[in-house]
Tab-separated table of C-alpha atoms and ligand atoms in Angstrom:
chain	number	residue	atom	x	y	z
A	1	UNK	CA	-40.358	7.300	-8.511
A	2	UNK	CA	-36.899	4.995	-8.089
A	3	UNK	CA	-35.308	5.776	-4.955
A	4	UNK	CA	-32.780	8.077	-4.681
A	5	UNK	CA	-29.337	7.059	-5.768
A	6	UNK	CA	-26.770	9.711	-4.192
A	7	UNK	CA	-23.486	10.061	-5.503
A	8	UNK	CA	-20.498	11.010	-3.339
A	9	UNK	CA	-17.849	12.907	-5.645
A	10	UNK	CA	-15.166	12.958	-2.910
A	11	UNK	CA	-12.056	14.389	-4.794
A	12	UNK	CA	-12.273	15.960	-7.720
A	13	UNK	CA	-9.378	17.369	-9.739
A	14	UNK	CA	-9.282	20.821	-8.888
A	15	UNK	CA	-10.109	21.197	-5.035
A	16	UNK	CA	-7.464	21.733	-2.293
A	17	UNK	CA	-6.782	21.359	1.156
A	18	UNK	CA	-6.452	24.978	1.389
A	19	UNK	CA	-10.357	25.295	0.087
A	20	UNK	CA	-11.369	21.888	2.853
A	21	UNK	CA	-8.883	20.726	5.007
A	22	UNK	CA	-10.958	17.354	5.256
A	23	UNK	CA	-10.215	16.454	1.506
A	24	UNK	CA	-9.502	12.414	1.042
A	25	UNK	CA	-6.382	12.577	-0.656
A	26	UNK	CA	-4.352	8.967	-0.441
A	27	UNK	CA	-6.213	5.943	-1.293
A	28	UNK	CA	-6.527	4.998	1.934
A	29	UNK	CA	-8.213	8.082	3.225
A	30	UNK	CA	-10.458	8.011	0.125
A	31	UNK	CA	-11.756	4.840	0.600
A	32	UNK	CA	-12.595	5.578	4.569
A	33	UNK	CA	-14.393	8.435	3.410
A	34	UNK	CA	-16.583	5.635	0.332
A	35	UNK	CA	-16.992	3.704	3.705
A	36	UNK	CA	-18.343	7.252	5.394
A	37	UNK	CA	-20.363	8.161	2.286
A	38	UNK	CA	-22.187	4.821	1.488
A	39	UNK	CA	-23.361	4.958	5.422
A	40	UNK	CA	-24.635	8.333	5.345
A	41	UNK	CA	-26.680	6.895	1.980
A	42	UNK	CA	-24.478	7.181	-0.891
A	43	UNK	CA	-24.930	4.209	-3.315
A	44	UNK	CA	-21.792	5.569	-5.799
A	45	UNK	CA	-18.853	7.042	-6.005
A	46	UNK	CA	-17.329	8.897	-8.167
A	47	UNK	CA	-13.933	8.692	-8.474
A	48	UNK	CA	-10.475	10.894	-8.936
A	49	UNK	CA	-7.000	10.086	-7.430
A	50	UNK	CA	-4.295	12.101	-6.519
A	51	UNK	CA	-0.357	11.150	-6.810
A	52	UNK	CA	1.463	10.954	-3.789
A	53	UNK	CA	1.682	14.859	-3.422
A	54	UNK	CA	-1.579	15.249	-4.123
A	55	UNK	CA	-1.800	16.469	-6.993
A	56	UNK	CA	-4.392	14.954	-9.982
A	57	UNK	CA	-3.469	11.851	-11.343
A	58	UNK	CA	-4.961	9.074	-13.813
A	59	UNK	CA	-2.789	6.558	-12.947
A	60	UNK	CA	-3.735	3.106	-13.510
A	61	UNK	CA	-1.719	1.717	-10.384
A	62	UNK	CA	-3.226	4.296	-8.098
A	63	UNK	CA	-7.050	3.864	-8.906
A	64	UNK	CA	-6.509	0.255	-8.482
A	65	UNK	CA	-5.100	0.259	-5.721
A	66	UNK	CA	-7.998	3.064	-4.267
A	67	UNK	CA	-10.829	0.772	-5.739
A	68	UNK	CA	-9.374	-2.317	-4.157
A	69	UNK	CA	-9.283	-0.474	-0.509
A	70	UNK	CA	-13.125	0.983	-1.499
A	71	UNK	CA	-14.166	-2.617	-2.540
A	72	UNK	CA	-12.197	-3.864	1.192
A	73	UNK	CA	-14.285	-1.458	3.378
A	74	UNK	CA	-17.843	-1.738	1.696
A	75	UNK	CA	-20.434	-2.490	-1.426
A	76	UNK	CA	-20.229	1.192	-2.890
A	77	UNK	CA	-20.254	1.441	-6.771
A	78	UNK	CA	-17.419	2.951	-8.428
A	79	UNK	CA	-17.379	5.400	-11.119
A	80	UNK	CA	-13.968	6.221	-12.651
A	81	UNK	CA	-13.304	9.844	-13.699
A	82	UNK	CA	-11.981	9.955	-17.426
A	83	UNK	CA	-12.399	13.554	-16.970
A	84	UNK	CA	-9.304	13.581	-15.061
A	85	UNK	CA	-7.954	17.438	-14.677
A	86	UNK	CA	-7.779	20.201	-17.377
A	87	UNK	CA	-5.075	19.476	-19.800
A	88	UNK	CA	-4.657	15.691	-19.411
A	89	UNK	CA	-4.259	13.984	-22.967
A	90	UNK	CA	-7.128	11.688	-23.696
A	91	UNK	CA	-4.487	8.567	-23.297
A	92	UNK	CA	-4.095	9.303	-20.242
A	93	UNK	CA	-7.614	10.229	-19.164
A	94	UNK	CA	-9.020	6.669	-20.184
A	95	UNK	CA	-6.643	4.587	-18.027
A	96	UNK	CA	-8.528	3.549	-15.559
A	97	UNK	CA	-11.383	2.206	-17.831
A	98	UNK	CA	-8.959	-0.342	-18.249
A	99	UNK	CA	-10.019	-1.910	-14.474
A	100	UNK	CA	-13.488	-2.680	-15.814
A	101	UNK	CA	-15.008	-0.748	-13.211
A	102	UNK	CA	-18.913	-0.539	-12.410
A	103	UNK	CA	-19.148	2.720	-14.602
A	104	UNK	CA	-16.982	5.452	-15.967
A	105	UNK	CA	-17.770	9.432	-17.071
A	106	UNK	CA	-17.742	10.410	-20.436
A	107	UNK	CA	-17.878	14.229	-21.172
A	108	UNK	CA	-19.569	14.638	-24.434
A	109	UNK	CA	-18.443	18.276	-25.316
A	110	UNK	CA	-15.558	20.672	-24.638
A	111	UNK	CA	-16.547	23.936	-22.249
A	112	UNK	CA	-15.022	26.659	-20.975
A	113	UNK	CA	-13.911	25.980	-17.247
A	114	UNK	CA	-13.291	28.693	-14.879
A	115	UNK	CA	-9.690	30.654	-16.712
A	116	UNK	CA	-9.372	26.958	-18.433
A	117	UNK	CA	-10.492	24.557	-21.306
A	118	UNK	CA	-11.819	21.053	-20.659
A	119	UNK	CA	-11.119	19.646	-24.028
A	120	UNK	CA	-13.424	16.837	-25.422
A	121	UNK	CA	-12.394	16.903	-29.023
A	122	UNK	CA	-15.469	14.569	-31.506
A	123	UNK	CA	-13.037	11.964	-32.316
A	124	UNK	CA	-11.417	11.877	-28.203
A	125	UNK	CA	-15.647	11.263	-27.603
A	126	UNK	CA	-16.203	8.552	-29.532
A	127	UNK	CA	-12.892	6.884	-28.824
A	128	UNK	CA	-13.535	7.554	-24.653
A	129	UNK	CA	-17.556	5.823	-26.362
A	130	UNK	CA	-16.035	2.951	-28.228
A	131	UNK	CA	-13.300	2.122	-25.429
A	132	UNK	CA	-16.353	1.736	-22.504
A	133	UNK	CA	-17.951	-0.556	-24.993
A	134	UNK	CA	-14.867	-2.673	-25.633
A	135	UNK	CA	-14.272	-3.244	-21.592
A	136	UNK	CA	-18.035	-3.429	-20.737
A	137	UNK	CA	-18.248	-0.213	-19.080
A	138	UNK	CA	-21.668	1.901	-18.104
A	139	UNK	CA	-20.953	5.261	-19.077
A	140	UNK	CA	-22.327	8.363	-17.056
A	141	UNK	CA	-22.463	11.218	-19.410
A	142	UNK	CA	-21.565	14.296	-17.819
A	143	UNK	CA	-23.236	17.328	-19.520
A	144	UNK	CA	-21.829	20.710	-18.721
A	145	UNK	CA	-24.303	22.424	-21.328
A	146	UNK	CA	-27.313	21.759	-23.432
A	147	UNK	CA	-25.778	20.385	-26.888
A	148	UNK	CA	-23.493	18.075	-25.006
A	149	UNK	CA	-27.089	16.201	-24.508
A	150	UNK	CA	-26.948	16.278	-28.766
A	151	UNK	CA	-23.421	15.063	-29.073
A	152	UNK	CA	-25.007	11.934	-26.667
A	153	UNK	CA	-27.713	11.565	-29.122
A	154	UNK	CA	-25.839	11.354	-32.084
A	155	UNK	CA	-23.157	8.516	-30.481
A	156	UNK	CA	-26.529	6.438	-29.540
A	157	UNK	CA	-27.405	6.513	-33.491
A	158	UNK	CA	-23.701	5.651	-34.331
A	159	UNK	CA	-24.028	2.532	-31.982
A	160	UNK	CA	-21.920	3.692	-29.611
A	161	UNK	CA	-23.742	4.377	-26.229
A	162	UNK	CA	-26.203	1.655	-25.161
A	163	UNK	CA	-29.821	2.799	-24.115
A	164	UNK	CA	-30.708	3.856	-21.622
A	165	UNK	CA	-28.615	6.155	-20.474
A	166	UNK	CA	-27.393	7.497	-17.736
A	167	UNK	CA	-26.722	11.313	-17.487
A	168	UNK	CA	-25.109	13.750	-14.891
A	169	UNK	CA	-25.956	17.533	-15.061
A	170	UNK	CA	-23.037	19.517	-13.678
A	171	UNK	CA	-23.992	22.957	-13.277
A	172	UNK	CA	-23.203	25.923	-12.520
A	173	UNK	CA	-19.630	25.510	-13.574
A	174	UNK	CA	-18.102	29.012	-14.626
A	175	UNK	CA	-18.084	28.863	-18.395
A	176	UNK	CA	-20.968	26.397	-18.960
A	177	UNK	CA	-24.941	26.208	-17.880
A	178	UNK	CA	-25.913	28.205	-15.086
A	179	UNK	CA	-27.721	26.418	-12.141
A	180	UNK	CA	-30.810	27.380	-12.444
A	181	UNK	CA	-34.233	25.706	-11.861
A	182	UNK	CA	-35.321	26.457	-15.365
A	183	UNK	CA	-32.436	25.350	-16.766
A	184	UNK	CA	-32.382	21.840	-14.477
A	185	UNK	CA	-36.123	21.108	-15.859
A	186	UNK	CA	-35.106	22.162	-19.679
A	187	UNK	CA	-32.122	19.370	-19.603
A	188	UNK	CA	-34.560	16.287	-17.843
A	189	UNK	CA	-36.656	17.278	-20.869
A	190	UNK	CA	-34.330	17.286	-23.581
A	191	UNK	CA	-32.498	13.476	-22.967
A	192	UNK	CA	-33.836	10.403	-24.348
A	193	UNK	CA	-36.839	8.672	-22.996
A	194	UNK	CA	-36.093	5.760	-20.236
A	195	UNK	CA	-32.601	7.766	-19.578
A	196	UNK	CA	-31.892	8.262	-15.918
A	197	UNK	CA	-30.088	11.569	-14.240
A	198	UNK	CA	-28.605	13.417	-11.526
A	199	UNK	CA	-27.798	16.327	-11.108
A	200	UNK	CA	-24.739	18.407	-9.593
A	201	UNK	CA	-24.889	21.265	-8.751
A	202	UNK	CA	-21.590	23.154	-8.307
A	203	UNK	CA	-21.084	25.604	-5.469
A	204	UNK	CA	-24.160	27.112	-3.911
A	205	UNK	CA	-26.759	25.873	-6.722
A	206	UNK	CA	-25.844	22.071	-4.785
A	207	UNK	CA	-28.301	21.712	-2.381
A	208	UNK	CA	-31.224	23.954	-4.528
A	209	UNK	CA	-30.620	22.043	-7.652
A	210	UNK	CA	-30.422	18.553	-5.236
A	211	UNK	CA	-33.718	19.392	-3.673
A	212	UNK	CA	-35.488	19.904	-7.165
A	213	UNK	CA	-33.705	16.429	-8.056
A	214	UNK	CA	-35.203	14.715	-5.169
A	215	UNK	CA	-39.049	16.136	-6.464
A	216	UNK	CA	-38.473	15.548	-10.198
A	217	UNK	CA	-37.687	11.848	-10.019
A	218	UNK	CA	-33.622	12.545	-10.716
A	219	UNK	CA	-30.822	11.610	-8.589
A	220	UNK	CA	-28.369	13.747	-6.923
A	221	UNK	CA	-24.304	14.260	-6.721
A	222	UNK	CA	-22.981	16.055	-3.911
A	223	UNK	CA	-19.476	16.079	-2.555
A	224	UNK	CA	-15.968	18.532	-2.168
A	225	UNK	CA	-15.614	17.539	-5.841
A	226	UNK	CA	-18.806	20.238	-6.816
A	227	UNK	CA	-19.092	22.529	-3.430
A	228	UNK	CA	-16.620	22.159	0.000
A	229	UNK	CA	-18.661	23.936	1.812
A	230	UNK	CA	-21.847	22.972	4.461
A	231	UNK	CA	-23.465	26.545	4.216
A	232	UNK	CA	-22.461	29.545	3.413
A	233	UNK	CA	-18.481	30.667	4.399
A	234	UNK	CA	-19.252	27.347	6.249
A	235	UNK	CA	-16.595	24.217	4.769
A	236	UNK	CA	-18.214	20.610	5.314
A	237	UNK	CA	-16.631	18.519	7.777
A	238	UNK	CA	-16.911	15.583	5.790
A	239	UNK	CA	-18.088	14.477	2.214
A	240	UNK	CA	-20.433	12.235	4.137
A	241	UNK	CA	-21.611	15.395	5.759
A	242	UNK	CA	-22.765	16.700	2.456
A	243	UNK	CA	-24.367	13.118	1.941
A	244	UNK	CA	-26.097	12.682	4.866
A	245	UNK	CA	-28.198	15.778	4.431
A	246	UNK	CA	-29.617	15.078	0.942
A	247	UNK	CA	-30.149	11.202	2.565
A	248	UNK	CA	-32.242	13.224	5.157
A	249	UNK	CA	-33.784	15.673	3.153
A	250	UNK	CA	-35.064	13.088	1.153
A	251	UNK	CA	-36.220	10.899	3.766
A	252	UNK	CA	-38.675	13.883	4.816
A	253	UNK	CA	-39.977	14.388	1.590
A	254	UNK	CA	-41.067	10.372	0.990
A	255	UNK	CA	-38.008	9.425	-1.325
A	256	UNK	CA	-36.193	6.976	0.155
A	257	UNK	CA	-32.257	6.213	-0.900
A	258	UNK	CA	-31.156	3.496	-2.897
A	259	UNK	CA	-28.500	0.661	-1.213
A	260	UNK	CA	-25.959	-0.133	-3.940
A	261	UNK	CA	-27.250	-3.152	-5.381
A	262	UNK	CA	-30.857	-0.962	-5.599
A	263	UNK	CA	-29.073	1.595	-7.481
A	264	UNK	CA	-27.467	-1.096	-9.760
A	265	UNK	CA	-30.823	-2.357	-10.815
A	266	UNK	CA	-31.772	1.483	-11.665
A	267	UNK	CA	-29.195	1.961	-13.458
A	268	UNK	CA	-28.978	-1.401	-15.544
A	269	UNK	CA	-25.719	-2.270	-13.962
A	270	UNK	CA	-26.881	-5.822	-12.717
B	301	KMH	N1	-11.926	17.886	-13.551
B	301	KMH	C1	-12.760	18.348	-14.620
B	301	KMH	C2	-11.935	19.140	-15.593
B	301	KMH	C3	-15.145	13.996	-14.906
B	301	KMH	O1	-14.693	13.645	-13.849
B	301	KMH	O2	-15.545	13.215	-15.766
B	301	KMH	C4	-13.467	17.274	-15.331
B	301	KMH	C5	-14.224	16.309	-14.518
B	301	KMH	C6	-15.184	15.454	-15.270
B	301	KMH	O3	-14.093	16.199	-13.323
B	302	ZN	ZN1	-14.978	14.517	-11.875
């Protein structure tokens, strides 16, 4: 098996202070808690920003100004979030693909989320697919049900995702694929050959689905992002919190995790 490349989603769109008072919000206090993250074992980050009242944004000038302070403090790699928040246009969602960072999501289907939509329109796919190819940009497709594996399929025979891939389970969203073990094996089977994955699990399917990760050969996501909380009714302390237990969990069952540049030769990135 690779070693374990964990990925620290910090941010999210959605998440408050009011559901983890320790949420990184400014670029300055998200790229203290990168620094936090890649020494608890984190090789990644992915990546949302927040405008100065902290609500989501997809502002160009704030992610670059958040990845330079990440890049100042340490050796993480940086994932952009085109996702962005429920009801973004796909303009602005793709902004920050425009910085040429490391890697960038790309949703390959629309589900429901929670009372909302996340909208991935065909066409906003292959434009979010042809706009990574144009700036040189790894894609981590982010599958929030089964035929959103499909869609993936069907860009690769259009020539517009590279092989291999890499793909990110997020389960146990409300409206799309519950996180189940059954489930978690039925997805690993069902992508192409030579792909890699993670998986995140959202809310108390994290550490269970993170754990199966670690056996099958996958790689893991944790952070406030999926699930603010240590235990249950318990909120983290830190997103390296979250990090450092899969690091150790890991460590106990044999899989060691991967430093950054380990997890860039994993994933094709160098
Ligand atoms: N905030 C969600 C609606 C991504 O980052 O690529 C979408 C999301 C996916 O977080
Ligand atoms: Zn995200």
């Amino acid at each position: 098996m690779d070693k374990l490349i964990i990925t620290a989603a910090m941010v999210g769109a959605e998440v408050t202070r009011k559901n983890n008072p320790n949420l990184p919000l400014t670029p300055g206090e998200i790229a203290s808690a990168a620094k936090e993250c890649r020494e608890a074992g984190a090789s990644m980050i992915h990546l949302h920003v927040r405008d100065p009242q902290g609500n989501p944004t997809q502002d160009i000038a704030v992610f670059q100004e958040t990845i330079r302070l990440i890049k100042d403090r340490c050796d993480i790699i940086v994932q952009v979030s085109t996702g962005g928040a429920v009801g973004m246009s796909a303009d602005e969602r793709i902004q920050p693909v425009r910085l040429r960072p490391e890697m960038a999501t790309l949703s390959t289907g629309s589900v429901n989320f929670g009372p909302d939509i996340f909208v991935n329109s065909y066409p906003n796919i292959e434009y979010f697919a042809q706009t990574m190819l144009d700036y040189g940009v790894k894609p981590e497709i982010e599958v929030f049900d089964t035929g959103m594996v499909d869609t993936a399929k069907r860009l690769i025979k259009k020539g517009l995702l590279k092989t291999p891939l890499h793909f990110d389970f997020v389960m146990g969203v409300p409206g799309g694929i519950a996180g189940t073990a059954e489930n978690l094996v039925h997805l690993a089977r069902l992508i192409p050959e030579g792909s890699t994955w993670s998986v995140a699990g959202v809310g108390y399917t994290q550490l269970p689905l993170a754990m199966m990760a670690i056996a099958m050969g996958g790689h893991v996501r944790v952070g406030f992002e999926d699930n603010v909380y240590y235990s249950r009714g318990i909120p983290a302390k830190s997103n390296a919190q979250l990090v450092e237990r899969i690091a150790r969990i890991a460590g106990e069952a044999g899989r060691e995790t991967a430093t950054p540049d380990e997890a860039r030769r994993i994933l094709g990135l160098i």
